[in-house]
Amino acid sequence: MTIAELVRRAPMPAVAVAVFTRDEQLLEVVHGCADLETGRPATRHDWWDLASLTKVLVTVPAVLDLVAGGRIRLDDPLGVVWPGARHAPFAGATVAQLLSYDAGLPATVPFFTEGTDVVAAALGTRPTGSAAVYSDVSFIVLGAMVEALTGRSLAEAAARHGLRYAPLPGPAVATERCAWRGRLICGEVHDENAAAMGGVAGHAGAFGTIGQVARIGQDWLCERVSTPALHRSVRECWSEGADGERFGLGWWLAPTRGLGGPRPGADGYGMSGFVGNRIWLEPARGYGVVVLSNRIHPVRTPREPFAAWCAELLLRAQRI
């Protein structure tokens, strides 16, 4: 079965897949229904909710830009580099610890239900443990830090890479019928905390087309996103979770959560997004894979079929 055939059998309403090397894009396939309520087919021009891919495609590069420019250092405490965070319970955590989910912060908190300022609530979160935990909260804080130190919205940082926060310039792929908002979500961020922040956040909210996300993945594979030294630190400055999960600066390192499929390279790294997205990079093997989908459209479904399908896709990508 070819990758194109596998895409047509995907257990998601719509999916876009790209496979690329450092020098060229080997494959781009888009298939399925962008919106089951209208029946509109997905195309390569559609904008996809990137969910947590926002962390590594927008926020991590923005933080690395601050480091490369000498504005901050990875080992600086948050409360030192950002006066607005000096009273946070985790103000002593370093920038690197926040990036690698090692500041003791919880995975997520439904701040949107409290009707309060999400960033202020995140800054008031008390650390809950010692082992690293994949955390939206740390990236809500990092996104706010970037905006405070640069004086610019994360939307500008996203635009540098061709990505957008809503409103979008073209058609979008629908995600979930949201109980909190009482409507089908299309063209606006699915993540509720990000929505409560006006759609622009460090942990979620960015949108991109399959071509744009593949090009950014290629930039990471070619180490063009930042300086060579900082690219090395992305995988060298890592933390470990309670279950043996390994986190680099924003990225998940192999073999965490099986993200790289059944046979990931030792230096492989990637990220997934709740709505049904995945990016996986194999530096030693010289290729990368991007999956964008609407797994949760129009309602959330079990992750297992999506994960199994991605595992098969990654095996086939190794043979291209």
PDB file of C-alpha atoms in Angstrom:
ATOM      1  CA  MET A   1       0.000   0.000   0.000  1.00  0.00           C
ATOM      2  CA  THR A   2       1.377   3.411  -0.965  1.00  0.00           C
ATOM      3  CA  ILE A   3       1.229   6.444   1.311  1.00  0.00           C
ATOM      4  CA  ALA A   4      -1.414   7.966  -0.989  1.00  0.00           C
ATOM      5  CA  GLU A   5      -3.550   4.843  -0.558  1.00  0.00           C
ATOM      6  CA  LEU A   6      -2.993   4.911   3.200  1.00  0.00           C
ATOM      7  CA  VAL A   7      -4.110   8.552   3.300  1.00  0.00           C
ATOM      8  CA  ARG A   8      -7.344   7.640   1.524  1.00  0.00           C
ATOM      9  CA  ARG A   9      -7.989   5.044   4.262  1.00  0.00           C
ATOM     10  CA  ALA A  10      -7.309   7.441   7.136  1.00  0.00           C
ATOM     11  CA  PRO A  11      -9.687   7.181  10.133  1.00  0.00           C
ATOM     12  CA  MET A  12     -10.145  10.980  10.172  1.00  0.00           C
ATOM     13  CA  PRO A  13     -12.611  13.049   8.117  1.00  0.00           C
ATOM     14  CA  ALA A  14      -9.758  14.995   6.478  1.00  0.00           C
ATOM     15  CA  VAL A  15      -5.994  14.601   6.436  1.00  0.00           C
ATOM     16  CA  ALA A  16      -2.975  16.193   4.784  1.00  0.00           C
ATOM     17  CA  VAL A  17       0.443  14.505   4.704  1.00  0.00           C
ATOM     18  CA  ALA A  18       3.848  15.756   3.604  1.00  0.00           C
ATOM     19  CA  VAL A  19       7.154  13.879   3.513  1.00  0.00           C
ATOM     20  CA  PHE A  20      10.348  15.809   2.876  1.00  0.00           C
ATOM     21  CA  THR A  21      14.141  15.640   2.999  1.00  0.00           C
ATOM     22  CA  ARG A  22      16.553  18.476   3.628  1.00  0.00           C
ATOM     23  CA  ASP A  23      16.592  19.235  -0.091  1.00  0.00           C
ATOM     24  CA  GLU A  24      13.136  18.503  -1.445  1.00  0.00           C
ATOM     25  CA  GLN A  25       9.527  17.669  -0.732  1.00  0.00           C
ATOM     26  CA  LEU A  26       8.961  14.036  -1.649  1.00  0.00           C
ATOM     27  CA  LEU A  27       5.208  13.860  -1.222  1.00  0.00           C
ATOM     28  CA  GLU A  28       2.148  15.957  -0.436  1.00  0.00           C
ATOM     29  CA  VAL A  29      -1.312  14.382  -0.263  1.00  0.00           C
ATOM     30  CA  VAL A  30      -4.596  15.913   0.922  1.00  0.00           C
ATOM     31  CA  HIS A  31      -7.783  13.874   1.216  1.00  0.00           C
ATOM     32  CA  GLY A  32     -11.205  13.920   2.840  1.00  0.00           C
ATOM     33  CA  CYS A  33     -13.879  16.297   4.007  1.00  0.00           C
ATOM     34  CA  ALA A  34     -12.928  19.634   5.544  1.00  0.00           C
ATOM     35  CA  ASP A  35     -16.411  20.168   6.985  1.00  0.00           C
ATOM     36  CA  LEU A  36     -18.925  17.352   7.328  1.00  0.00           C
ATOM     37  CA  GLU A  37     -21.785  19.823   7.735  1.00  0.00           C
ATOM     38  CA  THR A  38     -21.206  21.377   4.316  1.00  0.00           C
ATOM     39  CA  GLY A  39     -19.485  18.448   2.600  1.00  0.00           C
ATOM     40  CA  ARG A  40     -16.636  20.677   1.402  1.00  0.00           C
ATOM     41  CA  PRO A  41     -13.547  18.659   0.423  1.00  0.00           C
ATOM     42  CA  ALA A  42     -10.176  19.531   1.909  1.00  0.00           C
ATOM     43  CA  THR A  43      -7.542  21.011  -0.415  1.00  0.00           C
ATOM     44  CA  ARG A  44      -3.874  21.921  -0.154  1.00  0.00           C
ATOM     45  CA  HIS A  45      -4.923  25.556   0.334  1.00  0.00           C
ATOM     46  CA  ASP A  46      -6.890  24.894   3.532  1.00  0.00           C
ATOM     47  CA  TRP A  47      -5.748  26.260   6.877  1.00  0.00           C
ATOM     48  CA  TRP A  48      -5.478  23.675   9.664  1.00  0.00           C
ATOM     49  CA  ASP A  49      -5.651  24.292  13.407  1.00  0.00           C
ATOM     50  CA  LEU A  50      -2.128  23.388  14.512  1.00  0.00           C
ATOM     51  CA  ALA A  51      -3.052  22.963  18.199  1.00  0.00           C
ATOM     52  CA  SER A  52       0.119  22.123  20.193  1.00  0.00           C
ATOM     53  CA  LEU A  53       2.327  22.304  17.113  1.00  0.00           C
ATOM     54  CA  THR A  54       2.096  26.028  17.935  1.00  0.00           C
ATOM     55  CA  LYS A  55       4.535  25.352  20.780  1.00  0.00           C
ATOM     56  CA  VAL A  56       7.391  24.248  18.533  1.00  0.00           C
ATOM     57  CA  LEU A  57       6.569  26.141  15.329  1.00  0.00           C
ATOM     58  CA  VAL A  58       5.922  29.562  16.904  1.00  0.00           C
ATOM     59  CA  THR A  59       6.894  29.822  20.577  1.00  0.00           C
ATOM     60  CA  VAL A  60      10.140  27.851  20.639  1.00  0.00           C
ATOM     61  CA  PRO A  61      11.628  29.775  17.666  1.00  0.00           C
ATOM     62  CA  ALA A  62      10.539  33.069  19.263  1.00  0.00           C
ATOM     63  CA  VAL A  63      12.295  32.159  22.529  1.00  0.00           C
ATOM     64  CA  LEU A  64      15.414  31.016  20.648  1.00  0.00           C
ATOM     65  CA  ASP A  65      15.439  34.370  18.835  1.00  0.00           C
ATOM     66  CA  LEU A  66      15.582  36.117  22.221  1.00  0.00           C
ATOM     67  CA  VAL A  67      18.466  33.867  23.265  1.00  0.00           C
ATOM     68  CA  ALA A  68      20.337  34.324  19.977  1.00  0.00           C
ATOM     69  CA  GLY A  69      19.927  38.084  20.284  1.00  0.00           C
ATOM     70  CA  GLY A  70      21.412  38.113  23.782  1.00  0.00           C
ATOM     71  CA  ARG A  71      18.171  39.274  25.411  1.00  0.00           C
ATOM     72  CA  ILE A  72      17.913  36.214  27.649  1.00  0.00           C
ATOM     73  CA  ARG A  73      19.799  33.011  28.429  1.00  0.00           C
ATOM     74  CA  LEU A  74      18.364  29.530  28.682  1.00  0.00           C
ATOM     75  CA  ASP A  75      19.617  29.209  32.271  1.00  0.00           C
ATOM     76  CA  ASP A  76      18.109  32.524  33.388  1.00  0.00           C
ATOM     77  CA  PRO A  77      15.272  32.276  35.942  1.00  0.00           C
ATOM     78  CA  LEU A  78      11.898  33.373  34.583  1.00  0.00           C
ATOM     79  CA  GLY A  79      11.441  36.016  37.289  1.00  0.00           C
ATOM     80  CA  VAL A  80      14.780  37.610  36.397  1.00  0.00           C
ATOM     81  CA  VAL A  81      14.222  37.918  32.636  1.00  0.00           C
ATOM     82  CA  TRP A  82      10.560  38.913  32.946  1.00  0.00           C
ATOM     83  CA  PRO A  83       9.695  41.231  35.855  1.00  0.00           C
ATOM     84  CA  GLY A  84       6.002  40.517  35.281  1.00  0.00           C
ATOM     85  CA  ALA A  85       6.612  36.958  36.481  1.00  0.00           C
ATOM     86  CA  ARG A  86       8.747  37.738  39.515  1.00  0.00           C
ATOM     87  CA  HIS A  87       5.945  36.870  41.956  1.00  0.00           C
ATOM     88  CA  ALA A  88       4.958  33.611  40.232  1.00  0.00           C
ATOM     89  CA  PRO A  89       5.334  30.526  42.471  1.00  0.00           C
ATOM     90  CA  PHE A  90       7.704  29.111  39.840  1.00  0.00           C
ATOM     91  CA  ALA A  91       9.645  32.347  39.203  1.00  0.00           C
ATOM     92  CA  GLY A  92      12.893  30.528  40.003  1.00  0.00           C
ATOM     93  CA  ALA A  93      12.410  28.027  37.176  1.00  0.00           C
ATOM     94  CA  THR A  94      14.733  28.698  34.252  1.00  0.00           C
ATOM     95  CA  VAL A  95      13.697  29.386  30.683  1.00  0.00           C
ATOM     96  CA  ALA A  96      15.113  25.979  29.718  1.00  0.00           C
ATOM     97  CA  GLN A  97      13.067  24.263  32.427  1.00  0.00           C
ATOM     98  CA  LEU A  98       9.879  25.896  31.167  1.00  0.00           C
ATOM     99  CA  LEU A  99      10.705  24.926  27.590  1.00  0.00           C
ATOM    100  CA  SER A 100      11.422  21.318  28.573  1.00  0.00           C
ATOM    101  CA  TYR A 101       8.315  20.979  30.783  1.00  0.00           C
ATOM    102  CA  ASP A 102      10.480  20.676  33.885  1.00  0.00           C
ATOM    103  CA  ALA A 103       9.164  23.597  35.968  1.00  0.00           C
ATOM    104  CA  GLY A 104       6.787  21.391  37.985  1.00  0.00           C
ATOM    105  CA  LEU A 105       3.693  22.802  36.278  1.00  0.00           C
ATOM    106  CA  PRO A 106       0.627  20.659  35.538  1.00  0.00           C
ATOM    107  CA  ALA A 107      -0.296  19.442  32.065  1.00  0.00           C
ATOM    108  CA  THR A 108      -3.280  21.747  31.743  1.00  0.00           C
ATOM    109  CA  VAL A 109      -5.761  23.724  33.817  1.00  0.00           C
ATOM    110  CA  PRO A 110      -9.215  24.793  32.508  1.00  0.00           C
ATOM    111  CA  PHE A 111      -8.597  28.480  33.117  1.00  0.00           C
ATOM    112  CA  PHE A 112     -11.296  29.333  30.573  1.00  0.00           C
ATOM    113  CA  THR A 113     -14.004  28.180  32.994  1.00  0.00           C
ATOM    114  CA  GLU A 114     -12.918  30.686  35.631  1.00  0.00           C
ATOM    115  CA  GLY A 115     -13.691  33.834  33.633  1.00  0.00           C
ATOM    116  CA  THR A 116     -10.362  35.375  34.667  1.00  0.00           C
ATOM    117  CA  ASP A 117      -7.259  36.502  32.802  1.00  0.00           C
ATOM    118  CA  VAL A 118      -5.644  33.284  31.584  1.00  0.00           C
ATOM    119  CA  VAL A 119      -2.052  34.523  31.753  1.00  0.00           C
ATOM    120  CA  ALA A 120      -2.527  35.865  35.291  1.00  0.00           C
ATOM    121  CA  ALA A 121      -4.093  32.565  36.326  1.00  0.00           C
ATOM    122  CA  ALA A 122      -1.223  30.621  34.728  1.00  0.00           C
ATOM    123  CA  LEU A 123       1.321  32.773  36.551  1.00  0.00           C
ATOM    124  CA  GLY A 124      -0.446  31.962  39.812  1.00  0.00           C
ATOM    125  CA  THR A 125      -0.259  28.199  39.268  1.00  0.00           C
ATOM    126  CA  ARG A 126       1.623  26.370  41.980  1.00  0.00           C
ATOM    127  CA  PRO A 127       4.109  23.661  40.966  1.00  0.00           C
ATOM    128  CA  THR A 128       2.767  20.187  41.600  1.00  0.00           C
ATOM    129  CA  GLY A 129       5.720  17.841  41.295  1.00  0.00           C
ATOM    130  CA  SER A 130       9.380  17.238  40.534  1.00  0.00           C
ATOM    131  CA  ALA A 131       9.318  15.058  37.392  1.00  0.00           C
ATOM    132  CA  ALA A 132       8.857  16.724  34.018  1.00  0.00           C
ATOM    133  CA  VAL A 133       5.247  16.845  32.787  1.00  0.00           C
ATOM    134  CA  TYR A 134       4.190  17.878  29.285  1.00  0.00           C
ATOM    135  CA  SER A 135       2.508  21.186  30.060  1.00  0.00           C
ATOM    136  CA  ASP A 136       0.327  23.699  28.252  1.00  0.00           C
ATOM    137  CA  VAL A 137       0.672  25.974  31.273  1.00  0.00           C
ATOM    138  CA  SER A 138       4.415  26.468  30.793  1.00  0.00           C
ATOM    139  CA  PHE A 139       3.868  27.516  27.176  1.00  0.00           C
ATOM    140  CA  ILE A 140       1.050  29.895  28.053  1.00  0.00           C
ATOM    141  CA  VAL A 141       3.642  31.586  30.282  1.00  0.00           C
ATOM    142  CA  LEU A 142       6.425  31.443  27.678  1.00  0.00           C
ATOM    143  CA  GLY A 143       4.169  32.965  25.022  1.00  0.00           C
ATOM    144  CA  ALA A 144       3.278  35.823  27.353  1.00  0.00           C
ATOM    145  CA  MET A 145       6.963  36.276  28.187  1.00  0.00           C
ATOM    146  CA  VAL A 146       7.846  36.574  24.489  1.00  0.00           C
ATOM    147  CA  GLU A 147       5.172  39.221  23.962  1.00  0.00           C
ATOM    148  CA  ALA A 148       6.274  41.175  27.046  1.00  0.00           C
ATOM    149  CA  LEU A 149       9.973  41.158  26.121  1.00  0.00           C
ATOM    150  CA  THR A 150       9.530  41.920  22.426  1.00  0.00           C
ATOM    151  CA  GLY A 151       6.556  44.278  22.662  1.00  0.00           C
ATOM    152  CA  ARG A 152       4.970  42.362  19.789  1.00  0.00           C
ATOM    153  CA  SER A 153       2.159  39.858  19.498  1.00  0.00           C
ATOM    154  CA  LEU A 154       2.892  36.189  18.879  1.00  0.00           C
ATOM    155  CA  ALA A 155       0.881  36.702  15.696  1.00  0.00           C
ATOM    156  CA  GLU A 156       3.877  38.609  14.314  1.00  0.00           C
ATOM    157  CA  ALA A 157       6.220  35.793  15.302  1.00  0.00           C
ATOM    158  CA  ALA A 158       3.938  33.292  13.540  1.00  0.00           C
ATOM    159  CA  ALA A 159       3.729  35.439  10.410  1.00  0.00           C
ATOM    160  CA  ARG A 160       7.522  35.337  10.050  1.00  0.00           C
ATOM    161  CA  HIS A 161       7.138  31.628   9.272  1.00  0.00           C
ATOM    162  CA  GLY A 162       4.039  32.011   7.105  1.00  0.00           C
ATOM    163  CA  LEU A 163       1.660  30.860   9.838  1.00  0.00           C
ATOM    164  CA  ARG A 164      -1.399  32.751  11.037  1.00  0.00           C
ATOM    165  CA  TYR A 165      -3.552  33.153  14.081  1.00  0.00           C
ATOM    166  CA  ALA A 166      -7.222  33.818  13.288  1.00  0.00           C
ATOM    167  CA  PRO A 167      -8.712  35.571  11.390  1.00  0.00           C
ATOM    168  CA  LEU A 168      -7.486  33.542   8.438  1.00  0.00           C
ATOM    169  CA  PRO A 169      -7.039  34.611   4.821  1.00  0.00           C
ATOM    170  CA  GLY A 170      -8.609  31.466   3.373  1.00  0.00           C
ATOM    171  CA  PRO A 171     -10.808  28.424   4.055  1.00  0.00           C
ATOM    172  CA  ALA A 172     -10.214  26.425   7.244  1.00  0.00           C
ATOM    173  CA  VAL A 173     -10.750  22.807   8.212  1.00  0.00           C
ATOM    174  CA  ALA A 174     -13.471  22.330  10.837  1.00  0.00           C
ATOM    175  CA  THR A 175     -12.724  20.715  14.191  1.00  0.00           C
ATOM    176  CA  GLU A 176     -15.065  19.978  17.103  1.00  0.00           C
ATOM    177  CA  ARG A 177     -18.594  21.009  17.950  1.00  0.00           C
ATOM    178  CA  CYS A 178     -17.595  22.785  21.158  1.00  0.00           C
ATOM    179  CA  ALA A 179     -19.927  22.428  24.145  1.00  0.00           C
ATOM    180  CA  TRP A 180     -18.439  25.510  25.821  1.00  0.00           C
ATOM    181  CA  ARG A 181     -19.016  27.762  22.807  1.00  0.00           C
ATOM    182  CA  GLY A 182     -22.134  25.960  21.587  1.00  0.00           C
ATOM    183  CA  ARG A 183     -21.073  25.737  17.937  1.00  0.00           C
ATOM    184  CA  LEU A 184     -18.922  23.931  15.422  1.00  0.00           C
ATOM    185  CA  ILE A 185     -15.395  25.357  15.437  1.00  0.00           C
ATOM    186  CA  CYS A 186     -14.035  26.334  12.038  1.00  0.00           C
ATOM    187  CA  GLY A 187     -11.442  29.015  11.398  1.00  0.00           C
ATOM    188  CA  GLU A 188     -10.925  29.708  15.099  1.00  0.00           C
ATOM    189  CA  VAL A 189      -8.782  27.899  17.625  1.00  0.00           C
ATOM    190  CA  HIS A 190     -10.215  24.728  19.137  1.00  0.00           C
ATOM    191  CA  ASP A 191      -8.287  24.934  22.428  1.00  0.00           C
ATOM    192  CA  GLU A 192     -10.527  26.632  24.987  1.00  0.00           C
ATOM    193  CA  ASN A 193      -7.779  28.351  26.989  1.00  0.00           C
ATOM    194  CA  ALA A 194      -6.348  29.816  23.792  1.00  0.00           C
ATOM    195  CA  ALA A 195      -9.848  30.914  22.738  1.00  0.00           C
ATOM    196  CA  ALA A 196     -10.277  32.673  26.092  1.00  0.00           C
ATOM    197  CA  MET A 197      -7.023  34.534  25.325  1.00  0.00           C
ATOM    198  CA  GLY A 198      -8.452  35.910  22.093  1.00  0.00           C
ATOM    199  CA  GLY A 199      -7.068  33.066  19.998  1.00  0.00           C
ATOM    200  CA  VAL A 200      -3.396  34.056  20.294  1.00  0.00           C
ATOM    201  CA  ALA A 201      -1.380  31.950  22.729  1.00  0.00           C
ATOM    202  CA  GLY A 202       1.969  30.249  23.133  1.00  0.00           C
ATOM    203  CA  HIS A 203       0.573  26.757  23.540  1.00  0.00           C
ATOM    204  CA  ALA A 204      -2.069  26.718  20.756  1.00  0.00           C
ATOM    205  CA  GLY A 205      -3.864  28.916  18.250  1.00  0.00           C
ATOM    206  CA  ALA A 206      -1.649  29.013  15.163  1.00  0.00           C
ATOM    207  CA  PHE A 207      -2.948  27.817  11.781  1.00  0.00           C
ATOM    208  CA  GLY A 208      -1.038  26.718   8.696  1.00  0.00           C
ATOM    209  CA  THR A 209      -1.418  25.008   5.339  1.00  0.00           C
ATOM    210  CA  ILE A 210       0.250  21.661   4.724  1.00  0.00           C
ATOM    211  CA  GLY A 211       2.852  23.313   2.490  1.00  0.00           C
ATOM    212  CA  GLN A 212       3.753  25.922   5.094  1.00  0.00           C
ATOM    213  CA  VAL A 213       4.114  23.427   7.936  1.00  0.00           C
ATOM    214  CA  ALA A 214       6.237  21.142   5.748  1.00  0.00           C
ATOM    215  CA  ARG A 215       8.556  24.043   4.874  1.00  0.00           C
ATOM    216  CA  ILE A 216       9.002  24.892   8.560  1.00  0.00           C
ATOM    217  CA  GLY A 217       9.678  21.222   9.305  1.00  0.00           C
ATOM    218  CA  GLN A 218      12.322  21.283   6.580  1.00  0.00           C
ATOM    219  CA  ASP A 219      13.874  24.379   8.205  1.00  0.00           C
ATOM    220  CA  TRP A 220      14.139  22.481  11.486  1.00  0.00           C
ATOM    221  CA  LEU A 221      15.642  19.470   9.724  1.00  0.00           C
ATOM    222  CA  CYS A 222      18.219  21.752   8.049  1.00  0.00           C
ATOM    223  CA  GLU A 223      18.885  23.646  11.324  1.00  0.00           C
ATOM    224  CA  ARG A 224      17.838  26.946   9.756  1.00  0.00           C
ATOM    225  CA  VAL A 225      15.464  28.032  12.527  1.00  0.00           C
ATOM    226  CA  SER A 226      18.197  29.358  14.814  1.00  0.00           C
ATOM    227  CA  THR A 227      21.961  29.146  15.354  1.00  0.00           C
ATOM    228  CA  PRO A 228      23.676  25.725  15.122  1.00  0.00           C
ATOM    229  CA  ALA A 229      24.496  25.841  18.839  1.00  0.00           C
ATOM    230  CA  LEU A 230      20.883  26.537  19.800  1.00  0.00           C
ATOM    231  CA  HIS A 231      19.675  23.805  17.470  1.00  0.00           C
ATOM    232  CA  ARG A 232      21.924  21.370  19.320  1.00  0.00           C
ATOM    233  CA  SER A 233      20.573  22.585  22.651  1.00  0.00           C
ATOM    234  CA  VAL A 234      17.004  21.776  21.556  1.00  0.00           C
ATOM    235  CA  ARG A 235      17.814  18.079  21.941  1.00  0.00           C
ATOM    236  CA  GLU A 236      20.728  18.280  24.384  1.00  0.00           C
ATOM    237  CA  CYS A 237      18.879  20.298  27.073  1.00  0.00           C
ATOM    238  CA  TRP A 238      16.391  17.608  27.937  1.00  0.00           C
ATOM    239  CA  SER A 239      14.326  16.501  30.902  1.00  0.00           C
ATOM    240  CA  GLU A 240      12.724  13.217  31.879  1.00  0.00           C
ATOM    241  CA  GLY A 241       9.171  12.513  32.962  1.00  0.00           C
ATOM    242  CA  ALA A 242       7.977  10.006  35.532  1.00  0.00           C
ATOM    243  CA  ASP A 243       7.241   7.378  32.854  1.00  0.00           C
ATOM    244  CA  GLY A 244      10.588   7.743  31.109  1.00  0.00           C
ATOM    245  CA  GLU A 245       9.313  10.342  28.640  1.00  0.00           C
ATOM    246  CA  ARG A 246      12.059  12.594  27.301  1.00  0.00           C
ATOM    247  CA  PHE A 247      11.495  16.254  26.502  1.00  0.00           C
ATOM    248  CA  GLY A 248      13.832  18.560  24.635  1.00  0.00           C
ATOM    249  CA  LEU A 249      13.230  22.301  24.391  1.00  0.00           C
ATOM    250  CA  GLY A 250       9.567  22.104  23.448  1.00  0.00           C
ATOM    251  CA  TRP A 251       9.917  18.907  21.426  1.00  0.00           C
ATOM    252  CA  TRP A 252       9.328  15.296  22.443  1.00  0.00           C
ATOM    253  CA  LEU A 253      12.396  13.110  21.993  1.00  0.00           C
ATOM    254  CA  ALA A 254      12.365   9.500  20.809  1.00  0.00           C
ATOM    255  CA  PRO A 255      10.866   7.174  21.904  1.00  0.00           C
ATOM    256  CA  THR A 256       8.399   9.271  23.958  1.00  0.00           C
ATOM    257  CA  ARG A 257       4.760   8.176  23.544  1.00  0.00           C
ATOM    258  CA  GLY A 258       5.603   6.237  20.395  1.00  0.00           C
ATOM    259  CA  LEU A 259       5.368   9.508  18.500  1.00  0.00           C
ATOM    260  CA  GLY A 260       7.997   8.437  15.974  1.00  0.00           C
ATOM    261  CA  GLY A 261       6.302   5.147  15.193  1.00  0.00           C
ATOM    262  CA  PRO A 262       7.539   1.633  16.009  1.00  0.00           C
ATOM    263  CA  ARG A 263      11.133   2.218  14.819  1.00  0.00           C
ATOM    264  CA  PRO A 264      12.166   5.823  15.497  1.00  0.00           C
ATOM    265  CA  GLY A 265      15.734   6.949  15.039  1.00  0.00           C
ATOM    266  CA  ALA A 266      17.722   7.541  18.208  1.00  0.00           C
ATOM    267  CA  ASP A 267      17.908  11.270  17.428  1.00  0.00           C
ATOM    268  CA  GLY A 268      14.311  11.607  16.223  1.00  0.00           C
ATOM    269  CA  TYR A 269      12.071  14.281  17.698  1.00  0.00           C
ATOM    270  CA  GLY A 270       8.593  15.637  17.134  1.00  0.00           C
ATOM    271  CA  MET A 271       5.311  17.008  18.450  1.00  0.00           C
ATOM    272  CA  SER A 272       1.619  16.173  18.237  1.00  0.00           C
ATOM    273  CA  GLY A 273      -1.528  18.272  18.440  1.00  0.00           C
ATOM    274  CA  PHE A 274      -4.795  17.292  20.105  1.00  0.00           C
ATOM    275  CA  VAL A 275      -6.959  17.921  17.036  1.00  0.00           C
ATOM    276  CA  GLY A 276      -5.035  15.216  15.145  1.00  0.00           C
ATOM    277  CA  ASN A 277      -1.666  16.639  14.084  1.00  0.00           C
ATOM    278  CA  ARG A 278       1.846  15.290  14.128  1.00  0.00           C
ATOM    279  CA  ILE A 279       5.307  16.325  13.002  1.00  0.00           C
ATOM    280  CA  TRP A 280       8.266  13.952  13.235  1.00  0.00           C
ATOM    281  CA  LEU A 281      11.853  14.697  12.218  1.00  0.00           C
ATOM    282  CA  GLU A 282      14.652  12.173  11.664  1.00  0.00           C
ATOM    283  CA  PRO A 283      17.952  14.117  11.400  1.00  0.00           C
ATOM    284  CA  ALA A 284      20.265  11.109  10.969  1.00  0.00           C
ATOM    285  CA  ARG A 285      17.965   9.536   8.397  1.00  0.00           C
ATOM    286  CA  GLY A 286      17.471  12.865   6.678  1.00  0.00           C
ATOM    287  CA  TYR A 287      13.709  13.167   6.401  1.00  0.00           C
ATOM    288  CA  GLY A 288      10.607  14.478   8.134  1.00  0.00           C
ATOM    289  CA  VAL A 289       6.861  13.811   8.125  1.00  0.00           C
ATOM    290  CA  VAL A 290       3.921  16.148   8.773  1.00  0.00           C
ATOM    291  CA  VAL A 291       0.354  14.997   9.430  1.00  0.00           C
ATOM    292  CA  LEU A 292      -2.493  17.515   9.724  1.00  0.00           C
ATOM    293  CA  SER A 293      -6.005  16.234  10.351  1.00  0.00           C
ATOM    294  CA  ASN A 294      -9.339  16.906  12.038  1.00  0.00           C
ATOM    295  CA  ARG A 295      -9.513  13.769  14.159  1.00  0.00           C
ATOM    296  CA  ILE A 296     -11.987  15.427  16.554  1.00  0.00           C
ATOM    297  CA  HIS A 297     -14.455  16.525  13.851  1.00  0.00           C
ATOM    298  CA  PRO A 298     -17.315  16.830  14.586  1.00  0.00           C
ATOM    299  CA  VAL A 299     -16.826  15.117  17.993  1.00  0.00           C
ATOM    300  CA  ARG A 300     -13.842  13.674  19.825  1.00  0.00           C
ATOM    301  CA  THR A 301     -13.001  10.093  18.959  1.00  0.00           C
ATOM    302  CA  PRO A 302     -10.530   7.668  20.589  1.00  0.00           C
ATOM    303  CA  ARG A 303      -6.900   8.439  19.764  1.00  0.00           C
ATOM    304  CA  GLU A 304      -5.904   4.809  19.199  1.00  0.00           C
ATOM    305  CA  PRO A 305      -6.999   4.525  15.526  1.00  0.00           C
ATOM    306  CA  PHE A 306      -5.203   7.781  14.712  1.00  0.00           C
ATOM    307  CA  ALA A 307      -2.044   6.644  16.519  1.00  0.00           C
ATOM    308  CA  ALA A 308      -2.060   3.256  14.770  1.00  0.00           C
ATOM    309  CA  TRP A 309      -2.549   4.912  11.393  1.00  0.00           C
ATOM    310  CA  CYS A 310       0.329   7.340  12.077  1.00  0.00           C
ATOM    311  CA  ALA A 311       2.586   4.427  13.051  1.00  0.00           C
ATOM    312  CA  GLU A 312       1.887   2.742   9.722  1.00  0.00           C
ATOM    313  CA  LEU A 313       2.467   6.011   7.876  1.00  0.00           C
ATOM    314  CA  LEU A 314       5.854   6.540   9.547  1.00  0.00           C
ATOM    315  CA  LEU A 315       6.946   3.017   8.635  1.00  0.00           C
ATOM    316  CA  ARG A 316       6.103   3.676   4.997  1.00  0.00           C
ATOM    317  CA  ALA A 317       7.813   7.060   5.050  1.00  0.00           C
ATOM    318  CA  GLN A 318      11.071   5.318   5.975  1.00  0.00           C
ATOM    319  CA  ARG A 319      10.929   3.408   2.665  1.00  0.00           C
ATOM    320  CA  ILE A 320      10.479   6.366   0.329  1.00  0.00           C
TER     321      ILE A 320
END
